[in-house]
Coordinates of C-alpha atoms and ligand atoms in Angstrom, one line a residue:
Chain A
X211 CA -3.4 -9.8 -25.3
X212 CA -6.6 -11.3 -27.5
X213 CA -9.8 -10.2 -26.2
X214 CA -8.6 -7.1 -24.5
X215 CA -11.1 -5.1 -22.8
X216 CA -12.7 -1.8 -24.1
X217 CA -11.1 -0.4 -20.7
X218 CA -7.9 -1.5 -21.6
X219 CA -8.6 -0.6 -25.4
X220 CA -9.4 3.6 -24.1
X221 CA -6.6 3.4 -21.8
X222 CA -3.8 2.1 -24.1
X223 CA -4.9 4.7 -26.6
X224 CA -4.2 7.6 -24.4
X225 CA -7.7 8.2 -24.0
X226 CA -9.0 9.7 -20.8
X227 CA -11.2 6.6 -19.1
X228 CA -14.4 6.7 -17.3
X229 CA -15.5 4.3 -15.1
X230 CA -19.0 4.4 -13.2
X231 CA -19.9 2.0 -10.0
X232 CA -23.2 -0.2 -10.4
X233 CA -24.5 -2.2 -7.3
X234 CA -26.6 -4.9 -7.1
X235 CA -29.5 -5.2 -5.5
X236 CA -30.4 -7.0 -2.2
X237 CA -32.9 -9.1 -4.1
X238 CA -33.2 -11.8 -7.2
X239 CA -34.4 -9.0 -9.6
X240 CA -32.4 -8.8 -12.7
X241 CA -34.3 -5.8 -13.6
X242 CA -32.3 -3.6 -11.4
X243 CA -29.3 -4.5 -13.0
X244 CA -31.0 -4.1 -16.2
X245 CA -32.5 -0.7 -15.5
X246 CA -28.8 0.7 -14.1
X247 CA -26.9 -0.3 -17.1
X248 CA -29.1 2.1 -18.8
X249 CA -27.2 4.9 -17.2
X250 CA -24.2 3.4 -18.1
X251 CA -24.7 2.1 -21.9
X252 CA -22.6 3.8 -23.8
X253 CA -21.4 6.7 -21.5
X254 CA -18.7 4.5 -19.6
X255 CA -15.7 2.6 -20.1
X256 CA -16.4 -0.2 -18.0
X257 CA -18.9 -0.4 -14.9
X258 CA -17.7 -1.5 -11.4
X259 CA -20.2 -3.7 -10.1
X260 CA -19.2 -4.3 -6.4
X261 CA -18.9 -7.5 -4.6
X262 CA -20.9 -6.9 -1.3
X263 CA -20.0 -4.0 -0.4
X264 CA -19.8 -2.8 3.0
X265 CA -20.4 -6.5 3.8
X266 CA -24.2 -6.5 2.8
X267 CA -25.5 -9.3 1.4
X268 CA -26.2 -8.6 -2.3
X269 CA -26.4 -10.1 -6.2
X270 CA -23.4 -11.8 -6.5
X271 CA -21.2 -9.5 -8.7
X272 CA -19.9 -12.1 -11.1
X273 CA -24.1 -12.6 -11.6
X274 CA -25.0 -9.3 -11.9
X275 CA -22.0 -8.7 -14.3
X276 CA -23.1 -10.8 -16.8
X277 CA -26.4 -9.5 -16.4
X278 CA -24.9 -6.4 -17.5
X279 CA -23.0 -8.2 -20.4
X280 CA -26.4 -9.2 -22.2
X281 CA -27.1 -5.5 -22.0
X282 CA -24.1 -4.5 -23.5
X283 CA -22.3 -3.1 -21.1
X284 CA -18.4 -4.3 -20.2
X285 CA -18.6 -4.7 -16.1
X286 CA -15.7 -4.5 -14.1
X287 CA -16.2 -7.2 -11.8
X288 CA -15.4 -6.4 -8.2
X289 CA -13.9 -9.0 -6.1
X290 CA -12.9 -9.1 -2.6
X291 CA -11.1 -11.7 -0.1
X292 CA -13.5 -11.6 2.8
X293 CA -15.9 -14.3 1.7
X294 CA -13.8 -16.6 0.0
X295 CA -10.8 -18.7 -0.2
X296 CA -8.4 -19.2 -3.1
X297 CA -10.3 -22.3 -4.6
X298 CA -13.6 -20.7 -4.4
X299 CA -11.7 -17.5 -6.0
X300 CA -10.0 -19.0 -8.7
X301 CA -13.5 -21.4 -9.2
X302 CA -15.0 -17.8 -9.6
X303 CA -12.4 -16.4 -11.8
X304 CA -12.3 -19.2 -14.4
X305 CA -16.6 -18.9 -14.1
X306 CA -16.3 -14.5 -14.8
X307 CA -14.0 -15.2 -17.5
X308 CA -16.3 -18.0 -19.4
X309 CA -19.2 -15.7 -18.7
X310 CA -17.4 -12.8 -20.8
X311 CA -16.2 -10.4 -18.1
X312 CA -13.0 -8.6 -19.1
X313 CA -11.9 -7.0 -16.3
X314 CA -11.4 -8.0 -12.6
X315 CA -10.9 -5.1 -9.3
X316 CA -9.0 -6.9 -6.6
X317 CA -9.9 -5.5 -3.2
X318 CA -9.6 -6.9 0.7
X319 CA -12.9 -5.8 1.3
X320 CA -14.9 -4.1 3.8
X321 CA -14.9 -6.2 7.1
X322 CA -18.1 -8.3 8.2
X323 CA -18.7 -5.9 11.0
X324 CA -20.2 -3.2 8.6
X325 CA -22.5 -5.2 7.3
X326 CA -25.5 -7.3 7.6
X327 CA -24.0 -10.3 9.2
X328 CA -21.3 -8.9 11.9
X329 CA -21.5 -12.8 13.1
X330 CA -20.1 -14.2 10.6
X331 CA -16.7 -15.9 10.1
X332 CA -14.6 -13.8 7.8
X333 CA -11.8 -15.5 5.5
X334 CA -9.4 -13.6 4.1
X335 CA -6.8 -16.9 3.0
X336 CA -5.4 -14.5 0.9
X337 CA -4.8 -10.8 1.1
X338 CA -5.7 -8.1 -2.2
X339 CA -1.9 -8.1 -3.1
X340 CA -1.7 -11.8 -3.4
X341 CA -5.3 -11.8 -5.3
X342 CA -3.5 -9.4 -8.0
X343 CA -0.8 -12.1 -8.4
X344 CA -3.3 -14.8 -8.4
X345 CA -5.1 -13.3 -11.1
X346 CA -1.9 -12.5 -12.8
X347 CA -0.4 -15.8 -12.6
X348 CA -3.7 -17.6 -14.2
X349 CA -3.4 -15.5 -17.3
X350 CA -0.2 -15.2 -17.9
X351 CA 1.6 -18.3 -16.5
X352 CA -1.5 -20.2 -17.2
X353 CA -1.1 -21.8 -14.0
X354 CA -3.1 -22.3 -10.5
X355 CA -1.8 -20.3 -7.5
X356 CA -1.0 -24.2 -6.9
X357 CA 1.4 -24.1 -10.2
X358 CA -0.9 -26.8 -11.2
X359 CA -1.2 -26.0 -15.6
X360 CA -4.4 -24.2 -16.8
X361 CA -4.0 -26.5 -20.5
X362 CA -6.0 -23.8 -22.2
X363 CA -8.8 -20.9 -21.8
X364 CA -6.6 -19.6 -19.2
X365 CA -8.8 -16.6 -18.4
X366 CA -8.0 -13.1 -20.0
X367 CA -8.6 -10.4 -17.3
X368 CA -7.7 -6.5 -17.0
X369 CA -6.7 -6.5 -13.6
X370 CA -7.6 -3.6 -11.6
X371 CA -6.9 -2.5 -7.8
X372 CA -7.7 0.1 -5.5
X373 CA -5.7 2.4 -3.8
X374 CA -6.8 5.0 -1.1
X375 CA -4.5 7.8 -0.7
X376 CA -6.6 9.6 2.0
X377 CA -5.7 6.2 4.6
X378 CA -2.8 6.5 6.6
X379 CA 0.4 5.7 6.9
X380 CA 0.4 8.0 4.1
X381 CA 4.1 7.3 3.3
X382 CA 3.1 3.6 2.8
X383 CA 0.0 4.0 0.6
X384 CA 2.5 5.0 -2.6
X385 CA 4.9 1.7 -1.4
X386 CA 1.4 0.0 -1.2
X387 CA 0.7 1.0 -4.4
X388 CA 4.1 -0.2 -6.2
X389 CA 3.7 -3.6 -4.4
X390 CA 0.2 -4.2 -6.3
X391 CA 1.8 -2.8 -9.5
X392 CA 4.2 -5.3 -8.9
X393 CA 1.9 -8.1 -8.0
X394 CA 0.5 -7.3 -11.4
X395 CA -2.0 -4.6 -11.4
X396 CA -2.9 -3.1 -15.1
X397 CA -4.9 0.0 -13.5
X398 CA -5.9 1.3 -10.4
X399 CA -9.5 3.0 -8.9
X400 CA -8.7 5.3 -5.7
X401 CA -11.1 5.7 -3.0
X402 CA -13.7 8.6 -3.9
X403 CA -11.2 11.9 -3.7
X404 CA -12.4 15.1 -1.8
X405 CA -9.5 16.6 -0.5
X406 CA -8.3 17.6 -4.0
X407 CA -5.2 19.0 -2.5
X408 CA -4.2 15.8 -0.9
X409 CA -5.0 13.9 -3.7
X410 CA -2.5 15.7 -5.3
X411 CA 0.3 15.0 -2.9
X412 CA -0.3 11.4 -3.5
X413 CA -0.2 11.7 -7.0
X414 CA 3.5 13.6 -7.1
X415 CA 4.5 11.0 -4.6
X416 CA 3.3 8.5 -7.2
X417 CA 4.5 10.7 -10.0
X418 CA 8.3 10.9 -8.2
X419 CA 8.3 7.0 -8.2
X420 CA 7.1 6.7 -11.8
X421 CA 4.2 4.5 -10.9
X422 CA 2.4 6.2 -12.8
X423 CA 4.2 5.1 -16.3
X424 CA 3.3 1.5 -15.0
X425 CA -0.2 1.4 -14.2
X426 CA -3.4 3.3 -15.3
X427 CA -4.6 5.3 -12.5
X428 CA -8.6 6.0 -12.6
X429 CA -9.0 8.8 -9.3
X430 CA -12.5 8.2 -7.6
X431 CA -15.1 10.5 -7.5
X432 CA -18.3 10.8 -5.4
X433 CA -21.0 13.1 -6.5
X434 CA -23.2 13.9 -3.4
X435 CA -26.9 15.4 -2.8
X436 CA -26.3 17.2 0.6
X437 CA -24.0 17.7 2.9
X438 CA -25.3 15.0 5.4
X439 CA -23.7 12.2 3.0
X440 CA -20.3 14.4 3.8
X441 CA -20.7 14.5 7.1
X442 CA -21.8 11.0 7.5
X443 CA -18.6 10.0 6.0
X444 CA -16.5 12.4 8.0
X445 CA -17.5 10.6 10.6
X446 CA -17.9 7.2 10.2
X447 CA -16.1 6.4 7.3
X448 CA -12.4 5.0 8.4
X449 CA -10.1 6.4 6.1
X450 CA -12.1 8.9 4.6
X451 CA -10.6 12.9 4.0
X452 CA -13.4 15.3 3.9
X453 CA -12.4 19.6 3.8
X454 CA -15.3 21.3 6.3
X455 CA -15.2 23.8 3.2
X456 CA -16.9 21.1 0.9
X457 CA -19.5 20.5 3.8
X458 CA -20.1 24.6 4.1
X459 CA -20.6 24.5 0.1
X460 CA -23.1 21.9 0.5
X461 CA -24.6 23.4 3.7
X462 CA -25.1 27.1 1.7
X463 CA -26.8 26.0 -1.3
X464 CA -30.6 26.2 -0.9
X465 CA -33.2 24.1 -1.6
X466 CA -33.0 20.3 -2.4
X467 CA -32.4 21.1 -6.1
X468 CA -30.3 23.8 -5.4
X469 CA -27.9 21.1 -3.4
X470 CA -27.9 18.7 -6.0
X471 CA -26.8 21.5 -8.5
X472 CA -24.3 22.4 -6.7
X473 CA -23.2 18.5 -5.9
X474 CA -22.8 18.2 -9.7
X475 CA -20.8 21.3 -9.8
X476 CA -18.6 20.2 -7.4
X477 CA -17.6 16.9 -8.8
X478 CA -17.6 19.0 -12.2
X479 CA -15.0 20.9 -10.4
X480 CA -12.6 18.2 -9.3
X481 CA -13.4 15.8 -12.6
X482 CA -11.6 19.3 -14.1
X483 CA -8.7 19.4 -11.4
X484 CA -7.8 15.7 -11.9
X485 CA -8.1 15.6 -15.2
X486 CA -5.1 18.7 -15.4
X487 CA -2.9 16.4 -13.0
X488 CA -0.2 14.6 -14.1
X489 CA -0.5 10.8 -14.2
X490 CA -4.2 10.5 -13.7
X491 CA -5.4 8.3 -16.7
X492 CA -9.4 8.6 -16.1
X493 CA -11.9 8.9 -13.4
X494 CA -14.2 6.3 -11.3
X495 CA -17.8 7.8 -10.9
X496 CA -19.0 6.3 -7.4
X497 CA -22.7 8.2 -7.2
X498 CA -23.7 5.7 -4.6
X499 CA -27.6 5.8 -5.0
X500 CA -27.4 8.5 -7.4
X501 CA -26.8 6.4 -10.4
X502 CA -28.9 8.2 -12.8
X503 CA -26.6 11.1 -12.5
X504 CA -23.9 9.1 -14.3
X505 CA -25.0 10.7 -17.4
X506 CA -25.8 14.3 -16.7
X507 CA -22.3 14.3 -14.8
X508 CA -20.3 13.0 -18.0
X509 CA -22.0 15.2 -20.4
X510 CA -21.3 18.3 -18.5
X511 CA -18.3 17.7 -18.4
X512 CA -17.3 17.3 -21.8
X513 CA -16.8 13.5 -21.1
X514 CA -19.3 12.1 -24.0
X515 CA -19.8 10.9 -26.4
X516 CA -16.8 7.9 -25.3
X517 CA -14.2 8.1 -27.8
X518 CA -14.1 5.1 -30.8
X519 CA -11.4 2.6 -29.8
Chain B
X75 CA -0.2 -16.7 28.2
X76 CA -3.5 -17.8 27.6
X77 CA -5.8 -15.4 29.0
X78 CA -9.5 -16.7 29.9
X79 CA -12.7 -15.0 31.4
X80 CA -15.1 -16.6 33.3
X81 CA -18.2 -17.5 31.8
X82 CA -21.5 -15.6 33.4
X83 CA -22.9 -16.8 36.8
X84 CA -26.3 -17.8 35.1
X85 CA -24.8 -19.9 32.6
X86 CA -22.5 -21.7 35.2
X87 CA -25.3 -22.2 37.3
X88 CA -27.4 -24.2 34.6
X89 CA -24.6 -26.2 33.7
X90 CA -24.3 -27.4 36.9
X91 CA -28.5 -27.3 37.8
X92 CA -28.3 -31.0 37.5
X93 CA -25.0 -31.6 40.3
X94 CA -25.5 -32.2 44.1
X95 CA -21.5 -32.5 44.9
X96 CA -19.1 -30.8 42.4
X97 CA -15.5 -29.9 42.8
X98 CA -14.7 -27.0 41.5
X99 CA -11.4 -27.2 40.0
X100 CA -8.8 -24.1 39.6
X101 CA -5.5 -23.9 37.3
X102 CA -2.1 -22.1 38.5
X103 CA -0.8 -21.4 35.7
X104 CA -2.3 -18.8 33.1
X105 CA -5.4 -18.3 34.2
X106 CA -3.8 -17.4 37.8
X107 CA -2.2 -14.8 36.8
X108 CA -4.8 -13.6 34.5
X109 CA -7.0 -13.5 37.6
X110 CA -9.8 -15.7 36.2
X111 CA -8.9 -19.2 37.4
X112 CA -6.7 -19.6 40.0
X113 CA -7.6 -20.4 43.8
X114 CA -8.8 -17.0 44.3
X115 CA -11.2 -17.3 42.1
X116 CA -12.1 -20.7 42.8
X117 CA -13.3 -19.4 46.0
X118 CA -14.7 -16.5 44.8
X119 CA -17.0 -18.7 42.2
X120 CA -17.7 -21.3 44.8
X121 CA -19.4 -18.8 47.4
X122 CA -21.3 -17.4 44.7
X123 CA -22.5 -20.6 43.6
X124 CA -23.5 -21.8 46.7
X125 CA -25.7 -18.7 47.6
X126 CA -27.5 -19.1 44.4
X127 CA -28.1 -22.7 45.3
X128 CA -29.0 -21.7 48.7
X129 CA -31.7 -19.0 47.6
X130 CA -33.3 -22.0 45.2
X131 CA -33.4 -23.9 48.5
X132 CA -31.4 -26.4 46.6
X133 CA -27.7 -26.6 48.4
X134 CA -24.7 -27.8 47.0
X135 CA -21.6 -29.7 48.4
X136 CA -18.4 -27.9 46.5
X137 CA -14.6 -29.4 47.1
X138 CA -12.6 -26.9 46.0
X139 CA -8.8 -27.2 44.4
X140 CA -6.4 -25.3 42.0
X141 CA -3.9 -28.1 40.8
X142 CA -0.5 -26.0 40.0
X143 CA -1.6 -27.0 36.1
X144 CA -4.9 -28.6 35.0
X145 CA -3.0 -29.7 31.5
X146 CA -0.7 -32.7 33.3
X147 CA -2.0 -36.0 34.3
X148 CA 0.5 -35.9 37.4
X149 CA -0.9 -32.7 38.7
X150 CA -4.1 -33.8 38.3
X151 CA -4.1 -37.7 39.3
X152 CA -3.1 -36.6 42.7
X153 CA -6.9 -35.4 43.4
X154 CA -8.4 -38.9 41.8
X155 CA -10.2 -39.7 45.3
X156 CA -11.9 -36.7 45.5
X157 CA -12.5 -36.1 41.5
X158 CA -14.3 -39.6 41.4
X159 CA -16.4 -38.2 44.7
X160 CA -18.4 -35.8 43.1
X161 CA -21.2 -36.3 40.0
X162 CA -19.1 -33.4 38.3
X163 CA -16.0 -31.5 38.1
X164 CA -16.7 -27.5 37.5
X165 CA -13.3 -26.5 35.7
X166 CA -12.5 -22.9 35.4
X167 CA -9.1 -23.4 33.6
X168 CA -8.3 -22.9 29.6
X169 CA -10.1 -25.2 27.1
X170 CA -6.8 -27.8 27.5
X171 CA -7.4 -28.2 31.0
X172 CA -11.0 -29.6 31.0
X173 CA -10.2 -31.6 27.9
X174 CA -7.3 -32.9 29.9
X175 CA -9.5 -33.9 32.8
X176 CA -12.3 -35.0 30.4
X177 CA -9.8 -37.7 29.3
X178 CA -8.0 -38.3 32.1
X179 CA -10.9 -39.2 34.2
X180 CA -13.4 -40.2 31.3
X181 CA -16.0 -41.4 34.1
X182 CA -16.4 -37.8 35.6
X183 CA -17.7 -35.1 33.8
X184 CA -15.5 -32.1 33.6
X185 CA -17.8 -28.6 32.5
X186 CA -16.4 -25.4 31.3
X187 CA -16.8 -22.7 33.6
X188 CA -14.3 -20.5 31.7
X189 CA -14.1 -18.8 28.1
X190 CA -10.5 -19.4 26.5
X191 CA -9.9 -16.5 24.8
X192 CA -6.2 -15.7 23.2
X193 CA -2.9 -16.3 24.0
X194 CA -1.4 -12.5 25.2
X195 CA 0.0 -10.7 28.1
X196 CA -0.9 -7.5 30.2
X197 CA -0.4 -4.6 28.6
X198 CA -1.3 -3.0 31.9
X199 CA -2.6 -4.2 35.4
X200 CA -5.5 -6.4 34.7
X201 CA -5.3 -5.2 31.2
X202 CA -4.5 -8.3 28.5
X203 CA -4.5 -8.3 25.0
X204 CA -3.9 -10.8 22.1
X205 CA -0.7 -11.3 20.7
X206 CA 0.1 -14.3 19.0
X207 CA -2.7 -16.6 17.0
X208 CA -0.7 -19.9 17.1
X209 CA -0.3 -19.6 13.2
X210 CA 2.4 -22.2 13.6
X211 CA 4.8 -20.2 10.7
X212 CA 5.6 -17.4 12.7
X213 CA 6.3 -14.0 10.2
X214 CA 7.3 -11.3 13.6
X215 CA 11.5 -11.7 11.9
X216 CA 10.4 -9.2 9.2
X217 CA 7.3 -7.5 11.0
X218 CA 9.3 -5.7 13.7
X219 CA 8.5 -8.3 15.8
X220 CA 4.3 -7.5 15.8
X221 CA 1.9 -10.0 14.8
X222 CA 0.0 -9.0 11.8
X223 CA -2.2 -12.7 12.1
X224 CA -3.5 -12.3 15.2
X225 CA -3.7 -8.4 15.6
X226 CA -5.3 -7.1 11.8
X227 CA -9.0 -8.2 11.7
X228 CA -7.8 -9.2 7.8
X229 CA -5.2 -11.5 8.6
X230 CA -3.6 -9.2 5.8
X231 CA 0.6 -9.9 4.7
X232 CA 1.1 -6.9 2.7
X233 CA 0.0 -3.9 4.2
X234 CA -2.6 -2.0 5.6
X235 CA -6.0 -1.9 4.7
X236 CA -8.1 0.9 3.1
X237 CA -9.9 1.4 6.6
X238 CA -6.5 2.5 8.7
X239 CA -6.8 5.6 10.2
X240 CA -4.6 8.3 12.5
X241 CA -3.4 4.7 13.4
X242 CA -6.6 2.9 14.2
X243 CA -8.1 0.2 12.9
X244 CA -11.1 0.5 10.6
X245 CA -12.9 -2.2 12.9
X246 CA -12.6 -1.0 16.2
X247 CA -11.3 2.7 17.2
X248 CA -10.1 1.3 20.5
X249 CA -7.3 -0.5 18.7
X250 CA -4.4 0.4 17.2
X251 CA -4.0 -0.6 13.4
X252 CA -1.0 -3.1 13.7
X253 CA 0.3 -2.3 10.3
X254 CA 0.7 1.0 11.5
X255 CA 2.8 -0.2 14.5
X256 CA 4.5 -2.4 11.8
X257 CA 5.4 0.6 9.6
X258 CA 6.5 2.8 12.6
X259 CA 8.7 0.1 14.2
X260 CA 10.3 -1.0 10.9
X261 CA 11.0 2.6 10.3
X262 CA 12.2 3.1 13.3
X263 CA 14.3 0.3 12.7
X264 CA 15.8 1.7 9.5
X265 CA 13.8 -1.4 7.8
X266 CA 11.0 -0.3 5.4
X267 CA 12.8 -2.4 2.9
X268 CA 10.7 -5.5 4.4
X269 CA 7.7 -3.9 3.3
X270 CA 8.4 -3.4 -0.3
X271 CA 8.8 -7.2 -1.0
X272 CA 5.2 -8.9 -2.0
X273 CA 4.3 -11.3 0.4
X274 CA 3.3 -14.6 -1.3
X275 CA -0.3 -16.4 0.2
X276 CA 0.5 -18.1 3.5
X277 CA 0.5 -21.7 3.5
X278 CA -2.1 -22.0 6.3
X279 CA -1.0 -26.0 6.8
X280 CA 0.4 -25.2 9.9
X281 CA -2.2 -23.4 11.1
X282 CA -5.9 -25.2 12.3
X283 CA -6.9 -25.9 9.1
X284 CA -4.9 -29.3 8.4
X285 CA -6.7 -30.6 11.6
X286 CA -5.5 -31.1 14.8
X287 CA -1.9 -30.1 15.2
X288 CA 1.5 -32.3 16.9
X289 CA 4.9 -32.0 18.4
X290 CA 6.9 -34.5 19.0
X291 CA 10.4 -34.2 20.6
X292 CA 12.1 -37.1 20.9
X293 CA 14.6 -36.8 23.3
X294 CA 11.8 -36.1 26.4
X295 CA 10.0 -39.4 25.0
X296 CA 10.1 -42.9 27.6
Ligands
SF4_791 S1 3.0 -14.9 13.1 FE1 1.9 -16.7 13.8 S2 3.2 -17.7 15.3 FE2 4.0 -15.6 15.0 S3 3.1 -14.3 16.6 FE3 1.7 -14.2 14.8 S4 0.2 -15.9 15.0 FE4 1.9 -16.3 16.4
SF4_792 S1 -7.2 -1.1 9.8 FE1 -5.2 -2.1 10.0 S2 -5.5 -3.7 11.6 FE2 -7.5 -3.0 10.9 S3 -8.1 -4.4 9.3 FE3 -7.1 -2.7 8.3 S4 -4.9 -3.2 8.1 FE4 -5.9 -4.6 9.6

């Protein structure tokens, strides 16, 4: 594939990858965007920048992605099948592409009630799976989902996916995952991981079906400052696995900088535990409002400088 | 069925703020059994209405009637004398019914006094929920027979979502994740095999979006 991503570039080469998730802002400020690539510049692989997440109105992520591109930085544009159709999708793919975005996550996304608007009228013509193939089918058939022919500049896109071993039926979520392979994925991003130990089931599941020797797999992981984040997600988070041992950690620890020290020691710990498991190809930093940590994070653990490809 | 609920007192009661003499017309099918239309509630409604008239000093005249279905002219042409009586008709039957009075009897007004909700069944005594969505290209022959459109808040074809959890839905807790119940029932059934298979984009033609849908079978056709 021309233009391959540096993403694809680190992966192919056997490299271990690193991904880091950038949000936009809920504003016009392209500042934000600006000022958050700095954390990432030349410590990441490729930075996710999310597509509304959790329903809230935000930057649009194919906007705030090439924002990123005239700071150098390779996003990895998020997109998700709440808010639009498939002519609005592939309208936005063809658009990402020309803007010189390499890389395209595929994800349902987060229902309307979460966010900002719970009365609004959600979409979802087409489902994550069938987004993959879309995307898939654009770049390598050069064709519409319609069949109609893309004549040339078909658009040339790593195609990610997510995966999220800690929602049920567990069985399913490795099936799940050999369906979006199939549907085309190049690499997968897991929901952030903090039961290590489940994790690890997943990935011999995924390792028994030699999934793993067909698609990159990035695990997800969320540094936090205090235990409330932990607990909030315990509890409200569908989906979510949290141990009570992590939350006791985080509860023990002192002081406000004691906490974040021992946050950072904590994702140290599992970045080392993944990275020692068998078909894991990199990790997916998700330090949601923490973004400055990105750095301090890699280079602790032995992550930088990112390796020439 | 279609299952309906009755819209609030207060907002019946302005609809009708301008009306003297209404009839306030029933259904016997669905909304019968679903409790929130038929004769029972006709009466129920038509006391209430008329003490809330009475109290603003402003009575009303109400003939009240539940034709055994609202949706077919020769049901409903058999109360033409007293529909053209009144200055409106007060329907509490599904969304087809007052359209079908509405056109049947353009020179009456017929108001809703009913929210049309889904097409389902009781799960329990007075207990309905939705089942089917009217997608018009039904999937249930490889989904164990449980409807993925009109039961996942996604509308998703290949699988659960992200947000399903010890078998609930990410959207509500209350309700059971359906592609749970899809994976248990095709397991149960020995079928899992129908879940491996990607699921192409549903051509949504048959559904609402290509306007307003027809059937035609010719052999009941005059
Ligand atoms: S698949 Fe369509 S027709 Fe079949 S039950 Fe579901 S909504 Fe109704
Ligand atoms: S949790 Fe289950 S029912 Fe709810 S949106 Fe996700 S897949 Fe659909």
């Amino acid at each position: 594939m021309k233009q391959r991503s540096r993403l694809e570039k680190v992966l192919s080469a056997g490299k271990f990858a690193v991904t880091a998730e950038l949000g936009p802002p809920q504003n016009a400020d392209p500042d934000v965007i600006k000022k958050k690539s700095q954390y990432c510049l030349g410590n990441v692989d490729g930075a996710n920048i999310t597509d509304n997440q959790t329903a809230i109105v935000r930057m649009s992520s194919i906007a705030a992605g090439a924002i990123a591109i005239s700071c150098g930085l390779e996003p990895v544009v998020q997109m998700v099948c709440r808010d639009r159709n498939r002519i609005a999708m592939q309208s936005d793919i063809l658009g990402a592409a020309a803007l010189g975005v390499k890389n395209l996550l595929c994800l349902s996304g987060d229902h309307q009630k979460f966010g900002n608007h719970p009365q609004s009228n959600n979409v979802f013509d087409i489902d994550s799976v069938q987004l993959i193939a879309m995307v898939k089918k654009m770049r390598d058939e050069k064709q519409f989902l319609s069949g109609d022919p893309i004549k040339e500049h078909e658009p040339r896109l790593f195609i990610g996916a997510v995966e999220n071993p800690f929602a049920d039926p567990f069985e399913f979520r490795v099936i799940r995952l050999a369906k979006k392979i199939e549907a085309g994925a190049d690499f997968i991003q897991t929901q952030c991981v903090f039961d290590v130990d489940k994790f690890a089931r997943w990935m011999e599941l995924v390792v028994k079906a030699g999934l793993h020797e067909k698609v990159y797999i990035l695990a997800g992981l969320t540094p936090v400052r205090s235990e409330r984040a932990l607990k909030y997600m315990k509890a409200e988070v569908a989906g979510m696995s949290i141990p009570d041992e992590l939350i006791s950690r985080m509860e023990a620890a002192g002081d406000k900088e004691e906490k974040k020290e021992e946050g950072i020691k904590i994702c140290l710990e599992m970045i080392e535990k993944v990275k020692n498991m068998e078909g894991v190809a990199g990790i997916h930093l998700m330090p949601i409002g923490w973004e400055s940590i990105t750095p301090v994070i890699l280079e602790r653990a032995g992550l930088l400088p990112r390796p020439e490809v | 069925m279609i299952v309906g609920d009755r819209k609030p007192l207060e907002e019946i009661l302005n609809s009708i703020k301008d009306y003297k003499k209404i009839m306030l017309m029933g259904c016997g099918g669905c909304v019968t059994v679903c409790f929130s239309g038929g004769a029972k509630a006709v009466g129920l409604l038509a006391s209430q209405i008329k003490m809330a008239r009475k109290k603003q000093g402003r009575d009303i005249e109400i003939i009240e009637c539940t034709p055994e279905r609202q949706c077919e002219y020769e049901f409903i042409d058999a109360l033409k004398k007293d529909i053209e009586s009144v200055e409106a008709v007060l329907s509490i039957a599904c969304g087809v019914g007052v359209q079908t009075m509405n056109e049947r009897h353009p020179r009456t007004i017929t108001i809703p006094g009913l929210n049309t909700k889904f097409m389902g069944y009781p799960v329990e005594h007075g207990f309905w929920e939705e089942r089917c969505a009217g997608c018009g290209d039904c999937v249930l022959e490889w989904t164990g027979g449980i409807c993925p459109i009109a039961r996942c808040a996604k509308k998703l074809l290949n699988g659960p979502c992200g947000g399903s959890s010890d078998g609930k839905c990410e959207v509500d807790k209350d309700t059971d994740c359906v592609w749970q119940l899809i994976y248990d029932r095709l397991k149960s059934l020995n079928k899992l095999d129908n879940l491996t298979v990607v699921r192409e984009a549903k051509d949504w033609r048959t559904s609402t979006n290509a306007g307003q849908r027809k059937i035609k079978f010719e052999e009941a056709m005059l």
